[in-house]
C-alpha atoms as a PDB file:
ATOM      1  CA  MET A   1      -5.065  40.010  27.023  1.00  0.00           C
ATOM      2  CA  ASP A   2      -1.081  41.093  27.183  1.00  0.00           C
ATOM      3  CA  SER A   3       1.815  39.582  25.569  1.00  0.00           C
ATOM      4  CA  GLN A   4       3.775  39.588  28.557  1.00  0.00           C
ATOM      5  CA  ASP A   5       5.062  36.312  29.354  1.00  0.00           C
ATOM      6  CA  SER A   6       2.498  34.095  31.237  1.00  0.00           C
ATOM      7  CA  GLY A   7       4.069  32.208  33.638  1.00  0.00           C
ATOM      8  CA  TRP A   8       2.953  28.929  35.322  1.00  0.00           C
ATOM      9  CA  ARG A   9       0.076  29.344  33.005  1.00  0.00           C
ATOM     10  CA  GLY A  10       2.018  29.401  29.752  1.00  0.00           C
ATOM     11  CA  LYS A  11       4.253  26.864  30.915  1.00  0.00           C
ATOM     12  CA  PHE A  12       0.794  24.380  31.584  1.00  0.00           C
ATOM     13  CA  ALA A  13       0.145  25.545  28.285  1.00  0.00           C
ATOM     14  CA  GLY A  14       3.426  24.513  26.501  1.00  0.00           C
ATOM     15  CA  PHE A  15       2.734  20.813  28.739  1.00  0.00           C
ATOM     16  CA  ALA A  16      -0.346  21.152  26.714  1.00  0.00           C
ATOM     17  CA  LEU A  17       1.325  21.167  23.535  1.00  0.00           C
ATOM     18  CA  GLY A  18       3.874  19.104  23.689  1.00  0.00           C
ATOM     19  CA  LEU A  19       1.121  16.474  25.005  1.00  0.00           C
ATOM     20  CA  SER A  20      -0.697  16.887  21.448  1.00  0.00           C
ATOM     21  CA  ILE A  21       2.017  16.907  19.458  1.00  0.00           C
ATOM     22  CA  PHE A  22       3.147  13.338  21.789  1.00  0.00           C
ATOM     23  CA  ALA A  23       0.045  12.063  20.348  1.00  0.00           C
ATOM     24  CA  VAL A  24       1.084  12.685  16.462  1.00  0.00           C
ATOM     25  CA  LEU A  25       3.767  11.462  16.834  1.00  0.00           C
ATOM     26  CA  TRP A  26       3.132   8.009  18.863  1.00  0.00           C
ATOM     27  CA  PHE A  27       0.616   7.026  16.104  1.00  0.00           C
ATOM     28  CA  ALA A  28       4.244   7.791  13.185  1.00  0.00           C
ATOM     29  CA  VAL A  29       5.880   5.241  15.711  1.00  0.00           C
ATOM     30  CA  ALA A  30       3.079   3.040  15.881  1.00  0.00           C
ATOM     31  CA  ALA A  31       2.235   2.663  11.894  1.00  0.00           C
ATOM     32  CA  LEU A  32       6.555   2.676  11.074  1.00  0.00           C
ATOM     33  CA  GLY A  33       6.950   0.203  14.392  1.00  0.00           C
ATOM     34  CA  THR A  34       4.939  -1.850  12.699  1.00  0.00           C
ATOM     35  CA  LYS A  35       6.430  -1.588   8.924  1.00  0.00           C
ATOM     36  CA  PHE A  36       9.554  -1.987   9.911  1.00  0.00           C
ATOM     37  CA  GLY A  37       8.954  -5.025  11.690  1.00  0.00           C
ATOM     38  CA  VAL A  38       9.586  -3.999  15.922  1.00  0.00           C
ATOM     39  CA  TRP A  39       6.327  -5.007  16.287  1.00  0.00           C
ATOM     40  CA  ASP A  40       3.357  -6.758  14.889  1.00  0.00           C
ATOM     41  CA  TYR A  41       0.379  -5.459  13.122  1.00  0.00           C
ATOM     42  CA  GLY A  42      -1.600  -6.587  16.184  1.00  0.00           C
ATOM     43  CA  PHE A  43       0.472  -4.581  19.209  1.00  0.00           C
ATOM     44  CA  GLY A  44       1.046  -1.716  16.812  1.00  0.00           C
ATOM     45  CA  LEU A  45      -3.180  -1.445  15.294  1.00  0.00           C
ATOM     46  CA  GLY A  46      -4.953  -2.781  17.833  1.00  0.00           C
ATOM     47  CA  LYS A  47      -2.677  -2.140  21.037  1.00  0.00           C
ATOM     48  CA  MET A  48      -0.558   1.566  19.822  1.00  0.00           C
ATOM     49  CA  MET A  49      -3.870   3.342  17.874  1.00  0.00           C
ATOM     50  CA  GLY A  50      -6.643   0.356  19.239  1.00  0.00           C
ATOM     51  CA  ASN A  51     -10.290   1.573  19.382  1.00  0.00           C
ATOM     52  CA  VAL A  52     -13.014   3.658  21.021  1.00  0.00           C
ATOM     53  CA  THR A  53     -12.855   0.850  23.615  1.00  0.00           C
ATOM     54  CA  ALA A  54      -9.481  -0.901  23.919  1.00  0.00           C
ATOM     55  CA  GLY A  55      -5.754  -0.199  23.315  1.00  0.00           C
ATOM     56  CA  TYR A  56      -4.121   2.966  24.932  1.00  0.00           C
ATOM     57  CA  GLY A  57      -4.810   5.039  21.109  1.00  0.00           C
ATOM     58  CA  ARG A  58      -7.888   6.784  22.837  1.00  0.00           C
ATOM     59  CA  PHE A  59      -6.275   7.909  26.441  1.00  0.00           C
ATOM     60  CA  VAL A  60      -3.576   9.354  24.669  1.00  0.00           C
ATOM     61  CA  ILE A  61      -5.610  11.248  22.853  1.00  0.00           C
ATOM     62  CA  GLY A  62      -7.930  11.537  25.653  1.00  0.00           C
ATOM     63  CA  ALA A  63      -5.071  12.972  28.130  1.00  0.00           C
ATOM     64  CA  ALA A  64      -4.737  15.612  25.764  1.00  0.00           C
ATOM     65  CA  ALA A  65      -7.728  17.198  24.587  1.00  0.00           C
ATOM     66  CA  LEU A  66      -7.919  17.221  28.319  1.00  0.00           C
ATOM     67  CA  ALA A  67      -4.784  19.295  28.884  1.00  0.00           C
ATOM     68  CA  SER A  68      -5.682  20.967  25.538  1.00  0.00           C
ATOM     69  CA  ILE A  69      -9.053  22.457  26.684  1.00  0.00           C
ATOM     70  CA  THR A  70      -7.584  22.622  30.402  1.00  0.00           C
ATOM     71  CA  ALA A  71      -5.092  25.111  29.280  1.00  0.00           C
ATOM     72  CA  ILE A  72      -7.306  27.151  27.141  1.00  0.00           C
ATOM     73  CA  VAL A  73      -9.284  27.899  30.470  1.00  0.00           C
ATOM     74  CA  VAL A  74      -7.085  28.654  33.171  1.00  0.00           C
ATOM     75  CA  SER A  75      -5.300  31.590  30.155  1.00  0.00           C
ATOM     76  CA  LEU A  76      -8.749  33.157  30.070  1.00  0.00           C
ATOM     77  CA  VAL A  77      -9.326  33.103  34.273  1.00  0.00           C
ATOM     78  CA  ALA A  78      -8.028  36.327  35.788  1.00  0.00           C
ATOM     79  CA  ALA A  79      -5.748  37.980  34.122  1.00  0.00           C
ATOM     80  CA  PRO A  80      -6.059  36.379  30.154  1.00  0.00           C
ATOM     81  CA  ARG A  81      -2.694  35.880  28.864  1.00  0.00           C
ATOM     82  CA  LYS A  82      -2.412  35.579  25.033  1.00  0.00           C
ATOM     83  CA  ARG A  83       0.704  33.728  24.548  1.00  0.00           C
ATOM     84  CA  ALA A  84      -0.910  30.732  26.652  1.00  0.00           C
ATOM     85  CA  LEU A  85      -4.105  31.417  25.023  1.00  0.00           C
ATOM     86  CA  MET A  86      -2.455  30.438  21.853  1.00  0.00           C
ATOM     87  CA  LEU A  87       0.132  27.854  22.762  1.00  0.00           C
ATOM     88  CA  SER A  88      -3.525  26.233  24.283  1.00  0.00           C
ATOM     89  CA  LEU A  89      -5.039  26.638  20.668  1.00  0.00           C
ATOM     90  CA  GLY A  90      -2.505  24.924  19.076  1.00  0.00           C
ATOM     91  CA  ALA A  91      -2.683  21.967  21.214  1.00  0.00           C
ATOM     92  CA  LEU A  92      -6.211  21.831  20.904  1.00  0.00           C
ATOM     93  CA  LEU A  93      -6.284  21.943  17.087  1.00  0.00           C
ATOM     94  CA  ILE A  94      -3.520  19.592  16.909  1.00  0.00           C
ATOM     95  CA  ILE A  95      -5.498  17.176  18.928  1.00  0.00           C
ATOM     96  CA  ALA A  96      -8.502  17.612  16.830  1.00  0.00           C
ATOM     97  CA  LEU A  97      -7.059  17.219  13.514  1.00  0.00           C
ATOM     98  CA  VAL A  98      -5.824  13.633  15.774  1.00  0.00           C
ATOM     99  CA  GLY A  99      -8.843  12.918  16.743  1.00  0.00           C
ATOM    100  CA  PHE A 100     -10.947  13.022  13.978  1.00  0.00           C
ATOM    101  CA  ARG A 101      -8.759  11.580  11.841  1.00  0.00           C
ATOM    102  CA  TRP A 102      -8.395   8.596  14.612  1.00  0.00           C
ATOM    103  CA  MET A 103     -12.755   8.104  15.335  1.00  0.00           C
ATOM    104  CA  GLY A 104     -12.904   8.464  11.220  1.00  0.00           C
ATOM    105  CA  PHE A 105     -11.025   5.560  10.857  1.00  0.00           C
ATOM    106  CA  GLN A 106     -13.380   3.865  13.196  1.00  0.00           C
ATOM    107  CA  LEU A 107     -16.847   5.063  12.183  1.00  0.00           C
ATOM    108  CA  ASN A 108     -15.770   3.879   9.122  1.00  0.00           C
ATOM    109  CA  ALA A 109     -13.951   0.049   9.533  1.00  0.00           C
ATOM    110  CA  LEU A 110     -17.422  -0.188  11.045  1.00  0.00           C
ATOM    111  CA  ARG A 111     -19.557   0.897   7.825  1.00  0.00           C
ATOM    112  CA  LEU A 112     -17.291  -1.465   6.108  1.00  0.00           C
ATOM    113  CA  PRO A 113     -18.096  -5.361   5.616  1.00  0.00           C
ATOM    114  CA  PRO A 114     -15.182  -7.326   7.776  1.00  0.00           C
ATOM    115  CA  ILE A 115     -13.317  -8.801   4.691  1.00  0.00           C
ATOM    116  CA  HIS A 116     -10.023  -8.856   3.684  1.00  0.00           C
ATOM    117  CA  GLU A 117     -10.237  -9.115  -0.425  1.00  0.00           C
ATOM    118  CA  ALA A 118     -12.539  -8.943  -3.192  1.00  0.00           C
ATOM    119  CA  GLN A 119     -12.115 -10.595  -6.559  1.00  0.00           C
ATOM    120  CA  THR A 120     -14.304 -10.267 -10.243  1.00  0.00           C
ATOM    121  CA  ASP A 121     -15.922 -13.547 -10.615  1.00  0.00           C
ATOM    122  CA  TRP A 122     -16.478 -15.736  -7.252  1.00  0.00           C
ATOM    123  CA  SER A 123     -17.464 -18.758  -8.932  1.00  0.00           C
ATOM    124  CA  MET A 124     -14.045 -18.809 -11.047  1.00  0.00           C
ATOM    125  CA  PRO A 125     -11.897 -17.759  -7.886  1.00  0.00           C
ATOM    126  CA  ILE A 126      -8.418 -16.884  -8.946  1.00  0.00           C
ATOM    127  CA  GLN A 127      -5.923 -19.550  -7.549  1.00  0.00           C
ATOM    128  CA  PRO A 128      -2.624 -18.467  -6.677  1.00  0.00           C
ATOM    129  CA  SER A 129       1.123 -19.471  -8.189  1.00  0.00           C
ATOM    130  CA  GLN A 130       2.920 -21.776  -5.536  1.00  0.00           C
ATOM    131  CA  ALA A 131       5.310 -19.280  -5.523  1.00  0.00           C
ATOM    132  CA  LEU A 132       2.866 -16.703  -4.099  1.00  0.00           C
ATOM    133  CA  LEU A 133       1.565 -19.251  -1.970  1.00  0.00           C
ATOM    134  CA  ASP A 134       5.459 -19.760  -0.217  1.00  0.00           C
ATOM    135  CA  VAL A 135       6.410 -15.840   0.097  1.00  0.00           C
ATOM    136  CA  ARG A 136       2.991 -15.646   2.355  1.00  0.00           C
ATOM    137  CA  THR A 137       3.903 -18.209   3.689  1.00  0.00           C
ATOM    138  CA  ALA A 138       7.479 -17.511   4.781  1.00  0.00           C
ATOM    139  CA  ALA A 139       6.258 -13.973   5.281  1.00  0.00           C
ATOM    140  CA  LYS A 140       3.246 -15.257   8.139  1.00  0.00           C
ATOM    141  CA  ALA A 141       0.171 -14.095   6.285  1.00  0.00           C
ATOM    142  CA  SER A 142      -1.870 -14.896   8.953  1.00  0.00           C
ATOM    143  CA  ASN A 143      -5.582 -14.806   6.248  1.00  0.00           C
ATOM    144  CA  ALA A 144      -5.671 -17.556   4.442  1.00  0.00           C
ATOM    145  CA  VAL A 145      -6.105 -18.390   0.240  1.00  0.00           C
ATOM    146  CA  GLU A 146      -9.436 -19.872  -0.388  1.00  0.00           C
ATOM    147  CA  ASP A 147     -12.291 -20.551  -3.018  1.00  0.00           C
ATOM    148  CA  ALA A 148     -15.188 -19.290  -0.889  1.00  0.00           C
ATOM    149  CA  PRO A 149     -14.213 -18.164   2.518  1.00  0.00           C
ATOM    150  CA  THR A 150     -16.051 -17.076   4.882  1.00  0.00           C
ATOM    151  CA  VAL A 151     -16.552 -14.142   7.817  1.00  0.00           C
ATOM    152  CA  PRO A 152     -14.679 -16.125  11.178  1.00  0.00           C
ATOM    153  CA  GLN A 153     -17.621 -16.125  14.037  1.00  0.00           C
ATOM    154  CA  ALA A 154     -16.654 -14.465  16.613  1.00  0.00           C
ATOM    155  CA  PRO A 155     -18.230 -12.056  19.871  1.00  0.00           C
ATOM    156  CA  GLY A 156     -16.051  -9.596  18.509  1.00  0.00           C
ATOM    157  CA  ILE A 157     -17.845  -9.347  14.514  1.00  0.00           C
ATOM    158  CA  GLU A 158     -21.030 -10.152  16.198  1.00  0.00           C
ATOM    159  CA  LYS A 159     -21.168  -6.723  17.954  1.00  0.00           C
ATOM    160  CA  ASN A 160     -19.532  -4.878  15.681  1.00  0.00           C
ATOM    161  CA  TRP A 161     -20.912  -6.073  12.120  1.00  0.00           C
ATOM    162  CA  PRO A 162     -23.972  -7.671  12.977  1.00  0.00           C
ATOM    163  CA  GLY A 163     -25.046 -11.201  11.235  1.00  0.00           C
ATOM    164  CA  THR A 164     -22.139 -11.071   9.519  1.00  0.00           C
ATOM    165  CA  GLY A 165     -19.814 -13.511  10.949  1.00  0.00           C
ATOM    166  CA  GLY A 166     -20.851 -17.134   9.135  1.00  0.00           C
ATOM    167  CA  ARG A 167     -21.248 -15.433   5.668  1.00  0.00           C
ATOM    168  CA  LEU A 168     -18.942 -16.002   2.615  1.00  0.00           C
ATOM    169  CA  VAL A 169     -17.314 -12.856   1.389  1.00  0.00           C
ATOM    170  CA  SER A 170     -18.477 -13.628  -1.714  1.00  0.00           C
ATOM    171  CA  GLU A 171     -21.831 -12.698  -0.903  1.00  0.00           C
ATOM    172  CA  LEU A 172     -20.674  -9.726   1.347  1.00  0.00           C
ATOM    173  CA  GLN A 173     -18.571  -7.630  -1.304  1.00  0.00           C
ATOM    174  CA  GLU A 174     -21.972  -7.781  -3.305  1.00  0.00           C
ATOM    175  CA  GLU A 175     -24.359  -6.502  -1.216  1.00  0.00           C
ATOM    176  CA  ALA A 176     -21.385  -4.260  -1.103  1.00  0.00           C
ATOM    177  CA  GLU A 177     -21.210  -3.285  -4.607  1.00  0.00           C
ATOM    178  CA  TYR A 178     -22.579  -0.214  -6.641  1.00  0.00           C
ATOM    179  CA  ASP A 179     -25.643  -1.786  -8.043  1.00  0.00           C
ATOM    180  CA  PRO A 180     -28.070   0.958 -10.258  1.00  0.00           C
ATOM    181  CA  ALA A 181     -31.171  -0.553  -9.044  1.00  0.00           C
ATOM    182  CA  ARG A 182     -29.719   0.534  -5.355  1.00  0.00           C
ATOM    183  CA  GLN A 183     -28.125   3.203  -5.445  1.00  0.00           C
ATOM    184  CA  LYS A 184     -28.411   6.455  -7.972  1.00  0.00           C
ATOM    185  CA  SER A 185     -24.511   6.787  -7.896  1.00  0.00           C
ATOM    186  CA  PRO A 186     -21.598   5.127  -7.492  1.00  0.00           C
ATOM    187  CA  LYS A 187     -20.585   7.498  -4.731  1.00  0.00           C
ATOM    188  CA  ASP A 188     -23.898   6.336  -2.962  1.00  0.00           C
ATOM    189  CA  ALA A 189     -22.187   2.682  -2.988  1.00  0.00           C
ATOM    190  CA  LEU A 190     -19.365   1.116  -0.228  1.00  0.00           C
ATOM    191  CA  TYR A 191     -18.029  -0.590  -3.266  1.00  0.00           C
ATOM    192  CA  PRO A 192     -17.552   0.363  -7.179  1.00  0.00           C
ATOM    193  CA  ALA A 193     -19.146  -2.050  -9.517  1.00  0.00           C
ATOM    194  CA  ILE A 194     -16.886  -5.635 -10.166  1.00  0.00           C
ATOM    195  CA  ALA A 195     -17.312  -7.601 -12.961  1.00  0.00           C
ATOM    196  CA  PRO A 196     -14.464  -9.469 -15.072  1.00  0.00           C
ATOM    197  CA  LEU A 197     -13.046  -6.856 -18.458  1.00  0.00           C
ATOM    198  CA  ILE A 198     -14.194  -8.097 -21.006  1.00  0.00           C
ATOM    199  CA  GLU A 199     -11.957  -7.128 -24.191  1.00  0.00           C
ATOM    200  CA  PRO A 200     -13.778  -8.690 -26.965  1.00  0.00           C
ATOM    201  CA  ALA A 201     -11.155  -6.830 -29.702  1.00  0.00           C
ATOM    202  CA  VAL A 202      -8.563  -6.973 -27.902  1.00  0.00           C
ATOM    203  CA  SER A 203      -6.065  -9.570 -28.379  1.00  0.00           C
ATOM    204  CA  TYR A 204      -4.535 -12.113 -25.176  1.00  0.00           C
ATOM    205  CA  ASP A 205      -0.877 -10.867 -25.969  1.00  0.00           C
ATOM    206  CA  MET A 206      -2.348  -7.169 -25.781  1.00  0.00           C
ATOM    207  CA  ALA A 207      -4.208  -7.857 -22.633  1.00  0.00           C
ATOM    208  CA  TYR A 208      -1.629  -9.175 -20.730  1.00  0.00           C
ATOM    209  CA  ASN A 209       0.878  -6.593 -21.786  1.00  0.00           C
ATOM    210  CA  ALA A 210      -1.864  -4.170 -20.662  1.00  0.00           C
ATOM    211  CA  VAL A 211      -1.826  -5.526 -16.721  1.00  0.00           C
ATOM    212  CA  LEU A 212       1.654  -5.956 -17.221  1.00  0.00           C
ATOM    213  CA  GLU A 213       2.582  -2.311 -17.725  1.00  0.00           C
ATOM    214  CA  THR A 214      -0.249  -1.392 -15.697  1.00  0.00           C
ATOM    215  CA  VAL A 215       1.044  -3.658 -12.432  1.00  0.00           C
ATOM    216  CA  LYS A 216       4.727  -2.449 -13.412  1.00  0.00           C
ATOM    217  CA  ALA A 217       3.534   1.835 -13.392  1.00  0.00           C
ATOM    218  CA  HIS A 218       1.743   1.307  -9.594  1.00  0.00           C
ATOM    219  CA  GLY A 219       5.934  -0.355  -8.796  1.00  0.00           C
ATOM    220  CA  TRP A 220       4.784  -3.409  -7.331  1.00  0.00           C
ATOM    221  CA  GLU A 221       6.663  -5.795  -6.605  1.00  0.00           C
ATOM    222  CA  ILE A 222       5.782  -8.487  -8.819  1.00  0.00           C
ATOM    223  CA  VAL A 223       5.883 -12.787  -7.631  1.00  0.00           C
ATOM    224  CA  THR A 224       5.356 -14.463 -11.348  1.00  0.00           C
ATOM    225  CA  ALA A 225       5.032 -12.931 -14.765  1.00  0.00           C
ATOM    226  CA  ASP A 226       3.625 -15.694 -17.103  1.00  0.00           C
ATOM    227  CA  ILE A 227       2.029 -15.313 -20.326  1.00  0.00           C
ATOM    228  CA  GLU A 228       2.027 -18.982 -20.676  1.00  0.00           C
ATOM    229  CA  SER A 229      -0.787 -19.319 -17.985  1.00  0.00           C
ATOM    230  CA  GLY A 230      -1.538 -15.762 -18.460  1.00  0.00           C
ATOM    231  CA  ARG A 231      -1.468 -15.012 -14.892  1.00  0.00           C
ATOM    232  CA  ILE A 232       0.833 -12.098 -13.062  1.00  0.00           C
ATOM    233  CA  GLU A 233       0.618 -12.026  -9.677  1.00  0.00           C
ATOM    234  CA  ALA A 234       2.327  -8.776  -7.481  1.00  0.00           C
ATOM    235  CA  THR A 235       2.530  -7.251  -3.983  1.00  0.00           C
ATOM    236  CA  HIS A 236       1.786  -3.344  -3.316  1.00  0.00           C
ATOM    237  CA  THR A 237       3.212  -2.115   0.510  1.00  0.00           C
ATOM    238  CA  SER A 238       1.018   0.181   2.275  1.00  0.00           C
ATOM    239  CA  GLY A 239       2.970   3.075   2.888  1.00  0.00           C
ATOM    240  CA  TRP A 240       2.476   3.317   7.285  1.00  0.00           C
ATOM    241  CA  PHE A 241       1.936   0.301   8.341  1.00  0.00           C
ATOM    242  CA  GLY A 242       3.125  -1.512   6.210  1.00  0.00           C
ATOM    243  CA  PHE A 243       0.390  -3.706   5.142  1.00  0.00           C
ATOM    244  CA  LYS A 244       1.487  -6.133   2.533  1.00  0.00           C
ATOM    245  CA  ASP A 245      -1.658  -7.172  -0.457  1.00  0.00           C
ATOM    246  CA  ASP A 246      -1.297  -9.236  -3.301  1.00  0.00           C
ATOM    247  CA  ILE A 247      -2.823  -8.891  -6.293  1.00  0.00           C
ATOM    248  CA  LEU A 248      -3.837 -11.686  -8.805  1.00  0.00           C
ATOM    249  CA  PHE A 249      -4.180 -11.218 -12.024  1.00  0.00           C
ATOM    250  CA  ARG A 250      -5.836 -13.930 -14.922  1.00  0.00           C
ATOM    251  CA  ILE A 251      -5.592 -13.171 -18.398  1.00  0.00           C
ATOM    252  CA  ALA A 252      -7.214 -15.810 -20.558  1.00  0.00           C
ATOM    253  CA  PRO A 253      -8.906 -15.431 -24.010  1.00  0.00           C
ATOM    254  CA  GLU A 254     -12.683 -14.536 -25.016  1.00  0.00           C
ATOM    255  CA  GLY A 255     -14.194 -15.746 -28.544  1.00  0.00           C
ATOM    256  CA  ASP A 256     -11.569 -13.815 -30.603  1.00  0.00           C
ATOM    257  CA  GLY A 257     -10.895 -11.180 -27.635  1.00  0.00           C
ATOM    258  CA  SER A 258      -9.415 -11.563 -23.640  1.00  0.00           C
ATOM    259  CA  ARG A 259     -11.244 -11.376 -20.611  1.00  0.00           C
ATOM    260  CA  ILE A 260      -8.952 -10.161 -17.294  1.00  0.00           C
ATOM    261  CA  ASP A 261      -9.355 -11.470 -13.416  1.00  0.00           C
ATOM    262  CA  ILE A 262      -8.530  -9.690 -10.673  1.00  0.00           C
ATOM    263  CA  ARG A 263      -8.522 -11.090  -6.983  1.00  0.00           C
ATOM    264  CA  SER A 264      -6.668  -8.893  -4.053  1.00  0.00           C
ATOM    265  CA  ILE A 265      -6.677  -9.789  -0.594  1.00  0.00           C
ATOM    266  CA  SER A 266      -4.205  -8.579   2.281  1.00  0.00           C
ATOM    267  CA  ARG A 267      -1.867 -11.286   4.359  1.00  0.00           C
ATOM    268  CA  VAL A 268      -3.341 -10.020   7.686  1.00  0.00           C
ATOM    269  CA  GLY A 269      -6.089  -7.904   9.319  1.00  0.00           C
ATOM    270  CA  LEU A 270     -10.173  -8.890   9.076  1.00  0.00           C
ATOM    271  CA  SER A 271     -11.078  -5.872   7.663  1.00  0.00           C
ATOM    272  CA  ASP A 272      -8.860  -4.195   4.347  1.00  0.00           C
ATOM    273  CA  LEU A 273     -11.195  -0.634   5.138  1.00  0.00           C
ATOM    274  CA  GLY A 274     -12.575  -1.507   1.525  1.00  0.00           C
ATOM    275  CA  MET A 275      -9.390  -0.979  -0.258  1.00  0.00           C
ATOM    276  CA  ASN A 276      -8.837  -4.460  -2.228  1.00  0.00           C
ATOM    277  CA  ALA A 277     -12.354  -3.808  -3.019  1.00  0.00           C
ATOM    278  CA  ARG A 278     -11.526   0.123  -4.583  1.00  0.00           C
ATOM    279  CA  ARG A 279      -7.550  -1.587  -5.529  1.00  0.00           C
ATOM    280  CA  VAL A 280      -9.413  -3.748  -7.990  1.00  0.00           C
ATOM    281  CA  GLY A 281     -12.182  -1.190  -9.085  1.00  0.00           C
ATOM    282  CA  GLY A 282     -10.400   1.336  -9.690  1.00  0.00           C
ATOM    283  CA  LEU A 283      -7.151  -1.506 -12.110  1.00  0.00           C
ATOM    284  CA  LEU A 284     -10.317  -2.300 -14.315  1.00  0.00           C
ATOM    285  CA  THR A 285     -11.265   1.411 -15.254  1.00  0.00           C
ATOM    286  CA  GLU A 286      -7.474   1.851 -16.018  1.00  0.00           C
ATOM    287  CA  ILE A 287      -6.723  -1.102 -17.627  1.00  0.00           C
ATOM    288  CA  ASP A 288      -9.721  -0.366 -20.020  1.00  0.00           C
ATOM    289  CA  GLY A 289      -8.202   2.991 -20.463  1.00  0.00           C
ATOM    290  CA  ARG A 290      -5.142   1.258 -21.785  1.00  0.00           C
ATOM    291  CA  LEU A 291      -6.724  -1.109 -24.101  1.00  0.00           C
ATOM    292  CA  LYS A 292      -8.882   1.786 -25.701  1.00  0.00           C
END
């Protein structure tokens, strides 16, 4: 192989590299366009990103991968060209990283329950304030805040998550949580263990302030903070797509101590990819640490 100009093979390798870079930009635009309201999440996530059976993402990745592999082959036949090969390998590396990331997203969605919220105690669900309901209505949130939500019954759900349609979200959350009787380690479970945080030696005021400090530390938008009712509500906005999740806290006296409950619910989308459960579990640990 030599380093001379690779002619048409070098140009084709450059085209393959450009196509791989275009794929990166395609998915970035899909996310940022959704975040800034250029289009809704159904188009950005469902159409532009898509999955293995629908949407445009599979074609973008497939075209870039095919061009990269073809460029590698033609750079090696007859009179091999180093420059063309390097460009082709670079193109393949980029699209491989994009493809693995994209496929990992799909596989992760299928292994997790098709639910978009989690909370510490479904027997006493945290009720949203009217202020939060108004915010969700203004934002056209498609996911209702219910006491006993169920997974919708639809052909797509039955195909991808058999047996989950019509079931209670609380049941699916419990089945996904870490249980020492079923798993050796929390890492083996889909969700962390989620339960109310009981602090026997922590006063109500201390518990409330610890929750409020935690919310402020995350930089979330605070919707409600009322020490009289023990209610704190905040909104988290994701970095890329700008998806909004509402986090509700309920602080109450418990004997001589206090009790903290948390509910986290996405405004749109069927599955949260386990984010709300991980958030609730992480917040419980974080708040408990503040109170030690």
